[in-house]
Every structure is written in C-alpha cells, then in structure tokens.
Coordinates of C-alpha atoms in Angstrom, one line a residue:
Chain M
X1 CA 0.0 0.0 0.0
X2 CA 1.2 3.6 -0.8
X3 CA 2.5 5.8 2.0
X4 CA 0.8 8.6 2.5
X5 CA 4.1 10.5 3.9
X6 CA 6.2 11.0 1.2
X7 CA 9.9 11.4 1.8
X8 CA 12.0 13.2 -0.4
X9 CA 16.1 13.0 0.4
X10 CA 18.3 13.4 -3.0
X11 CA 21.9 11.9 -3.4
X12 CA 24.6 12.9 -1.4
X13 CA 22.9 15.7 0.5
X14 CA 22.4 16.2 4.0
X15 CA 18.7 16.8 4.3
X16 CA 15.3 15.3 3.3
X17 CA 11.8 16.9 2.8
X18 CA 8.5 14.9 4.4
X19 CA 5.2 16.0 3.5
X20 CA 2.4 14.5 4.1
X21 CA -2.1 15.6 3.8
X22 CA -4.0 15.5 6.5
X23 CA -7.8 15.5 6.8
X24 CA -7.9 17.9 9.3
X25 CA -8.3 22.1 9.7
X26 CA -4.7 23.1 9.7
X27 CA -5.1 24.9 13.4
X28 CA -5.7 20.9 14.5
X29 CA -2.9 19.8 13.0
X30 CA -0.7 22.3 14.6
X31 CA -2.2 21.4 17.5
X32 CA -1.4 17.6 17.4
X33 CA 2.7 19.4 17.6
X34 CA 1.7 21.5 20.7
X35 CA -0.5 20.2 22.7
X36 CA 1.0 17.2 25.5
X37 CA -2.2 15.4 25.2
X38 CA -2.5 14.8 21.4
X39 CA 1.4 14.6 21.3
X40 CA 1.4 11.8 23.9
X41 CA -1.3 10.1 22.0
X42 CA 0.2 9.7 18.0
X43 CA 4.3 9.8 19.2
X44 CA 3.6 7.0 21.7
X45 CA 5.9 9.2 24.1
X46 CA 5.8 10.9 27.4
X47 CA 5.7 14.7 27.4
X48 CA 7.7 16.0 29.9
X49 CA 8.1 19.7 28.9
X50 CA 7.0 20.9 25.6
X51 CA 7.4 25.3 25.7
X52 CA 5.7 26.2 22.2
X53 CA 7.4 29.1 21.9
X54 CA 10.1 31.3 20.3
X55 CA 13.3 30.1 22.2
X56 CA 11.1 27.4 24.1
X57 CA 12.3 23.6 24.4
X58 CA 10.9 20.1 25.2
X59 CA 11.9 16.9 26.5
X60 CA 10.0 13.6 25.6
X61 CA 10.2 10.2 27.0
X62 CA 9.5 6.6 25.6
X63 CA 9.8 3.3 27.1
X64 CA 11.4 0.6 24.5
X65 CA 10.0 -2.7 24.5
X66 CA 12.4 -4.1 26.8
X67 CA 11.7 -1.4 29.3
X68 CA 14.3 1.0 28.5
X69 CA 13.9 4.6 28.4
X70 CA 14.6 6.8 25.7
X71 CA 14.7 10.5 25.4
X72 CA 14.0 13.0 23.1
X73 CA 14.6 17.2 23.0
X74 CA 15.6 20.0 21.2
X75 CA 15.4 23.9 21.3
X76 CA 12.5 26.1 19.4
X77 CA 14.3 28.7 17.7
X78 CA 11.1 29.9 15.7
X79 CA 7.5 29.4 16.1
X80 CA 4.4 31.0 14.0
X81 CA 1.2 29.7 15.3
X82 CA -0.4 27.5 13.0
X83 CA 2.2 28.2 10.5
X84 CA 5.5 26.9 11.3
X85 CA 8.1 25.8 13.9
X86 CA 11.8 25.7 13.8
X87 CA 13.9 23.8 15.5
X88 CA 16.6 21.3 16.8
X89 CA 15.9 17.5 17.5
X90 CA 17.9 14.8 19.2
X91 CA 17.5 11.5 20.1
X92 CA 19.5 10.8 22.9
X93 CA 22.2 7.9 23.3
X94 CA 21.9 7.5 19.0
X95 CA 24.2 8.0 16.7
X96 CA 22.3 10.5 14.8
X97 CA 23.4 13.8 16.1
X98 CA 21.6 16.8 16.6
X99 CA 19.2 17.7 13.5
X100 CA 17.5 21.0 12.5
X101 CA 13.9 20.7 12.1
X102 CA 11.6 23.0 9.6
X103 CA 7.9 22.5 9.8
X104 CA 5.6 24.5 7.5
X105 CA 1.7 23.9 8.5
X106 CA -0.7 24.8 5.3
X107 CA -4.3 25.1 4.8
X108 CA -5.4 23.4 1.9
X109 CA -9.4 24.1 2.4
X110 CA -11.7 24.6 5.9
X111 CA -11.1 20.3 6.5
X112 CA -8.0 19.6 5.1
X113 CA -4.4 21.0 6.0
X114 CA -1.0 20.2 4.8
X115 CA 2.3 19.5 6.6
X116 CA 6.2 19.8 5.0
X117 CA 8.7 19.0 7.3
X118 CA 12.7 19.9 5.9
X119 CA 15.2 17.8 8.7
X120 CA 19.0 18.4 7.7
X121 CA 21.5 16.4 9.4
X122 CA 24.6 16.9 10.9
X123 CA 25.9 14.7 7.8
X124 CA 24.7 12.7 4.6
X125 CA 25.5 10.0 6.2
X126 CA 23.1 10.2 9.2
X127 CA 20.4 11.2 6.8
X128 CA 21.0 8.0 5.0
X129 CA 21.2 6.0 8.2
X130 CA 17.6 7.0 9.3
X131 CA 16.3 6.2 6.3
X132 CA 18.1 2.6 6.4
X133 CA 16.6 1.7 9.5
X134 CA 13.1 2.4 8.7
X135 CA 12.7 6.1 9.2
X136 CA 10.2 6.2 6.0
X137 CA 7.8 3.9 7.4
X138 CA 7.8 4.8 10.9
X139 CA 7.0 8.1 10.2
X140 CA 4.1 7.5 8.1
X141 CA 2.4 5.2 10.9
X142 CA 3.1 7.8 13.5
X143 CA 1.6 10.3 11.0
X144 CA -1.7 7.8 10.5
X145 CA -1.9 7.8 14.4
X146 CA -1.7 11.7 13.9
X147 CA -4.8 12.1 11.8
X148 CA -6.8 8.8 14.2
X149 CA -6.3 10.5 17.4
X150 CA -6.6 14.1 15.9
X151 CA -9.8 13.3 14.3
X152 CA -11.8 12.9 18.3
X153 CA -10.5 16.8 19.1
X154 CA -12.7 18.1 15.5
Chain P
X1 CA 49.0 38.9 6.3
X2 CA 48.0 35.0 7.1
X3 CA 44.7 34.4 8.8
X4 CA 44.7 33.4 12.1
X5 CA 41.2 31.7 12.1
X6 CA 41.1 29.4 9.5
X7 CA 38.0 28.5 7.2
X8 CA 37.2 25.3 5.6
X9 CA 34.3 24.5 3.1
X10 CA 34.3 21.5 1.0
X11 CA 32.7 22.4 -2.5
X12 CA 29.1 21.9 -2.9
X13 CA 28.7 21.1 1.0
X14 CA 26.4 23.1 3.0
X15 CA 28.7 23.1 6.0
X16 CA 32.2 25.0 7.2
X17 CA 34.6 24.3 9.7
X18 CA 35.9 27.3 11.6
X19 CA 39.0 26.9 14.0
X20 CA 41.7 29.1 15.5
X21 CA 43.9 28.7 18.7
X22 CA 44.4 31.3 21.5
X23 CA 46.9 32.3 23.5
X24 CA 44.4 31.9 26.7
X25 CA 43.3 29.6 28.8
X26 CA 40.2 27.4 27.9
X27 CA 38.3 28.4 30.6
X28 CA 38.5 32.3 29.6
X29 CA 38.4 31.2 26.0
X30 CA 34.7 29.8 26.7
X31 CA 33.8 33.0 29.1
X32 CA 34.5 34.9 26.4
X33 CA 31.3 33.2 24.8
X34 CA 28.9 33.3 28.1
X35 CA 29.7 36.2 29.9
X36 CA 27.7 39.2 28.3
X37 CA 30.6 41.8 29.5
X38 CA 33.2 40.1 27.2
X39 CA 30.6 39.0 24.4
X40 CA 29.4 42.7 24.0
X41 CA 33.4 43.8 24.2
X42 CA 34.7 41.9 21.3
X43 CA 31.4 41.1 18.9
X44 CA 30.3 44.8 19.6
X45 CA 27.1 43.7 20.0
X46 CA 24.5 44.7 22.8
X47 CA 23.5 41.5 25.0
X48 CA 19.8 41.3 25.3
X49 CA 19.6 37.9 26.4
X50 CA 22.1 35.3 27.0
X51 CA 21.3 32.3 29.0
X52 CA 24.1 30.5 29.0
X53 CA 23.0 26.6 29.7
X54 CA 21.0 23.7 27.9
X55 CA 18.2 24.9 26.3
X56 CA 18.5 28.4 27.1
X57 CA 18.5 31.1 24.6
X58 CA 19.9 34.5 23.6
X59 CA 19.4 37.8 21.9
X60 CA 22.0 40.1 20.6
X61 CA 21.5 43.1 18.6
X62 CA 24.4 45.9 16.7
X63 CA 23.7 49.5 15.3
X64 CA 24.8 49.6 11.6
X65 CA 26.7 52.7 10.8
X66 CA 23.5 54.4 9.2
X67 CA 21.9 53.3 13.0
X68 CA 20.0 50.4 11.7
X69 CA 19.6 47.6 14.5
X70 CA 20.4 44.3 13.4
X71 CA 19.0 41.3 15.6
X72 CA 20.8 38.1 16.0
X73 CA 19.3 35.3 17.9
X74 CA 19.6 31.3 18.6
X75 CA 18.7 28.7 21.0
X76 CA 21.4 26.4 23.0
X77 CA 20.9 22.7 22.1
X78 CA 23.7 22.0 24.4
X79 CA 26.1 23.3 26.9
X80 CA 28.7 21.4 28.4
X81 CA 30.9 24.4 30.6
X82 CA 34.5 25.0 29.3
X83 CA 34.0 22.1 26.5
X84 CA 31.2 22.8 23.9
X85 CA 27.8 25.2 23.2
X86 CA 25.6 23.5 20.1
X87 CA 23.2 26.2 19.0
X88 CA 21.7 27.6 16.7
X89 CA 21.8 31.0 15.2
X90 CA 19.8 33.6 13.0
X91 CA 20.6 36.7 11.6
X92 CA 17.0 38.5 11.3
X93 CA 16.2 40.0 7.7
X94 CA 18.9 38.5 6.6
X95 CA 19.2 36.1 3.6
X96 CA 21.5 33.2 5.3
X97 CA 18.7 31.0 7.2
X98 CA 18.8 29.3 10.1
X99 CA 22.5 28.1 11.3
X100 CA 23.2 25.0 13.5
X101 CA 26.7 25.5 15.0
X102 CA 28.5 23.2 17.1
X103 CA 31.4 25.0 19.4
X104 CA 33.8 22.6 20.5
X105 CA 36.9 24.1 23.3
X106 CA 39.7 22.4 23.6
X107 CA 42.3 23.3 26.2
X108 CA 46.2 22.6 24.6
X109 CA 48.9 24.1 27.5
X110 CA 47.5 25.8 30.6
X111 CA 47.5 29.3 28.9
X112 CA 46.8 28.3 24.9
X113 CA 43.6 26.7 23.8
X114 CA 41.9 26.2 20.6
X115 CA 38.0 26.5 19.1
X116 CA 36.6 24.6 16.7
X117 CA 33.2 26.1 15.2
X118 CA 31.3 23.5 12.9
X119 CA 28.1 25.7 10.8
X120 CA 25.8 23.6 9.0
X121 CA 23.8 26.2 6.6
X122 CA 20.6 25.6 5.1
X123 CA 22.0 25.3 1.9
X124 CA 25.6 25.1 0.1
X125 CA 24.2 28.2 -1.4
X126 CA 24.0 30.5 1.8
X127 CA 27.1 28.8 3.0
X128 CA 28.7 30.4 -0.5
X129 CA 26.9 33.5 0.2
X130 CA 28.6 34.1 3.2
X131 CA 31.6 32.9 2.4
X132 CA 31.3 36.0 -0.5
X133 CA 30.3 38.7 1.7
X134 CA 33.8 38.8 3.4
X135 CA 32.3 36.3 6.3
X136 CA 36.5 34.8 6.7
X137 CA 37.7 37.8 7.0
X138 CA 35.4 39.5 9.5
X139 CA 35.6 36.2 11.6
X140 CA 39.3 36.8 11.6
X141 CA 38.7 40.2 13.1
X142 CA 36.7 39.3 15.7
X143 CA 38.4 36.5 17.0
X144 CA 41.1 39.2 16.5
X145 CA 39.3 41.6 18.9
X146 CA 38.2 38.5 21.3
X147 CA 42.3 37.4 21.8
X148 CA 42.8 41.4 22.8
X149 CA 39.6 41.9 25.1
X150 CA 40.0 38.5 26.9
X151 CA 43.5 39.4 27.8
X152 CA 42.2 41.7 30.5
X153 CA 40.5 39.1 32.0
X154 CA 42.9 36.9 32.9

C-alpha cells in the first residue's frame, strides 16, 4: 500500500523533505505538535516539557520494548502559530546527532491541512542511516496515528 | 597577512569548519562566549539575552553605521561548561537561514587553547553567500578583537 508520507532526500545531500495531507483544519494539526495530550497520544511518548514558543524547548520520554527509556529534545528557535516551527531535534544515546527541524503547517481548504517538514542532518551519512533503518515507514504510521487521534479533538 | 582563524568549506557542501587557537586559557576562551561583558566587548554587539546553559536562549543586537539595529538570535541545544555550546543561530532580515553550530573548546597548554566552530547552513548556497560577503575575513577580526579583550580578563 502507498504511503501517505512521502519522503523526499536526493543523493549525497544532508537533508530530506517529508510532506504529508491530513484530513484535518490546519489549526488541529498544529495542535497535534503542541498540545501534550494529542502529542502523547500519535508519538507514543511521554511529554515532559513541551514550551511552544520562540526560544522554548521540550523533553520527551518513551519506554522501548524491553523497558528501556529513551529521550527525546531540542530547542525552538522559531515558532508562528499554525504556520510553522523551527527547531533542533535529538534522540539521545543515537548515533544521529543533533538535527535542525523546519515545519511548515498549510491550509489546503476549511477540512483539510498540509504539513512539510525539511530535517537536515549533521551529515549525509546520518540522513542516509535514518532512512536505512526504517525512518520512512515509521513516520508514516506515526503520521496515520496523527490524523486517528486528531480526528476525536474536531 | 595569514589568517589566524582558519576557514574550511568542502565544495558543494552546506557546512564550514571554523578553528583558530588562542593564546588563553580554555576556561577564559569559553567565558568569552557566556559572559555578556566580554561578548558585547569583542562582537560589539548589545546583549539582550544570553542564558548560557541547555536549552537556554539569547538575543543580541548591533547598530549599523547608518543606525540600523540588526538582531541576532539562537537557541542552545547543548552546553557542556569549558567544552562545547551546540546552538543555533539567525541573523533576522537577513538572507542566510537558520544556522546550526556546534562549538567545540579544547584546552592545549595551561595558557593556549583552541576552538573549533562546525556551521551547517541551510544550503551550500547561503554557506557560499557568506563565504562571499567577506564572512572569513570578519571572523578573523573578531576573533582578533576577542584574543585582545579577553587578555584583560585573565
């Protein structure tokens, strides 16, 4: 079946572009990026601080299968209310390094919304390593978990 | 005259590696990038806001010579004291992005030490830019300025 996140990451470069349509009113989608309770819901992790702001950070938490924990954060160095957030992302303890996150929220009609997310790495290499160990797919079930929960807050 | 802060920029990468040594010790070397008195001294900029730790943000902002203000600002990824500062960094109305630097200290005798500044641009294109407008050269001057003013501080 096609995925509905598309990922686009040419040769040799450092970065990738993810976009994906949801069927949701673009202020829900930003919402599903901002607030703890949808967050927790689609990333399957624990918020434990999440400042939506200009020069705000967060700091998730998930529990691997084995009972392990594994953190997430990063630093907001831009954010435009239902329009876009910059900024940093790193998963800690991985081999991935920090990455700089651009999300662009769009309104496509009243119902539907649109979301392109540009991630550039620390090196081509890292880019090529997430999307060797599964990145594409992971994403798009995390995004189809996005429009399920979103869809009870309409 | 030879460059004391030296630039490298692979072709067609969208990063640059920035390093010079100093004739002061590491720990003043890495004041001279968290204490606002010494910031303000040798990037002649006015601190607004500089916290100085993980996740924590800052503000700087310079008159142009017509009396312009010209905002700079970033968030701190990481901070580890006298060792490294990953941030980012933005140059408002300015055509060069969002940078992701990683500052990396290094300590070499008790009173010489040397930096090593890693920029990953948003594209090889703005990293070119920069590299055009005279961005080596004015580096080299303020690191220039920074050896001088952090001299009274030891």
């Amino acid at each position: 079946m096609e995925q509905k996140t598309k990922i686009s990451a040419e040769d040799g470069k450092q970065d990738m572009v993810i976009t994906r349509e949801f069927e949701l009113p673009v202020d829900l989608l930003f919402r599903a990026y901002v607030d703890p309770e949808i967050v927790e819901q689609w990333m399957g992790t624990k918020v434990l601080k999440l400042e939506s702001k200009k020069h705000g950070s967060y700091q998730f938490e998930t529990t691997d299968p084995r009972g392990g924990k594994l953190g997430f954060h990063g630093v907001i160095h831009e954010f435009g209310p239902n329009k876009k957030i910059t900024r940093t992302f790193e998963m800690e303890g991985a081999p991935f390094g920090v990455q700089l996150e651009f999300l662009q929220f769009e309104r496509l009609t009243d119902d539907t919304s649109s979301l392109r997310i540009r991630v550039i790495y620390e090196s081509a290499a890292q880019r090529d390593q997430m999307l060797k160990i599964g990145m594409p797919q992971g994403i798009n079930m995390a995004h189809n978990r996005l429009q399920t929960v979103a869809n009870k807050y309409k």
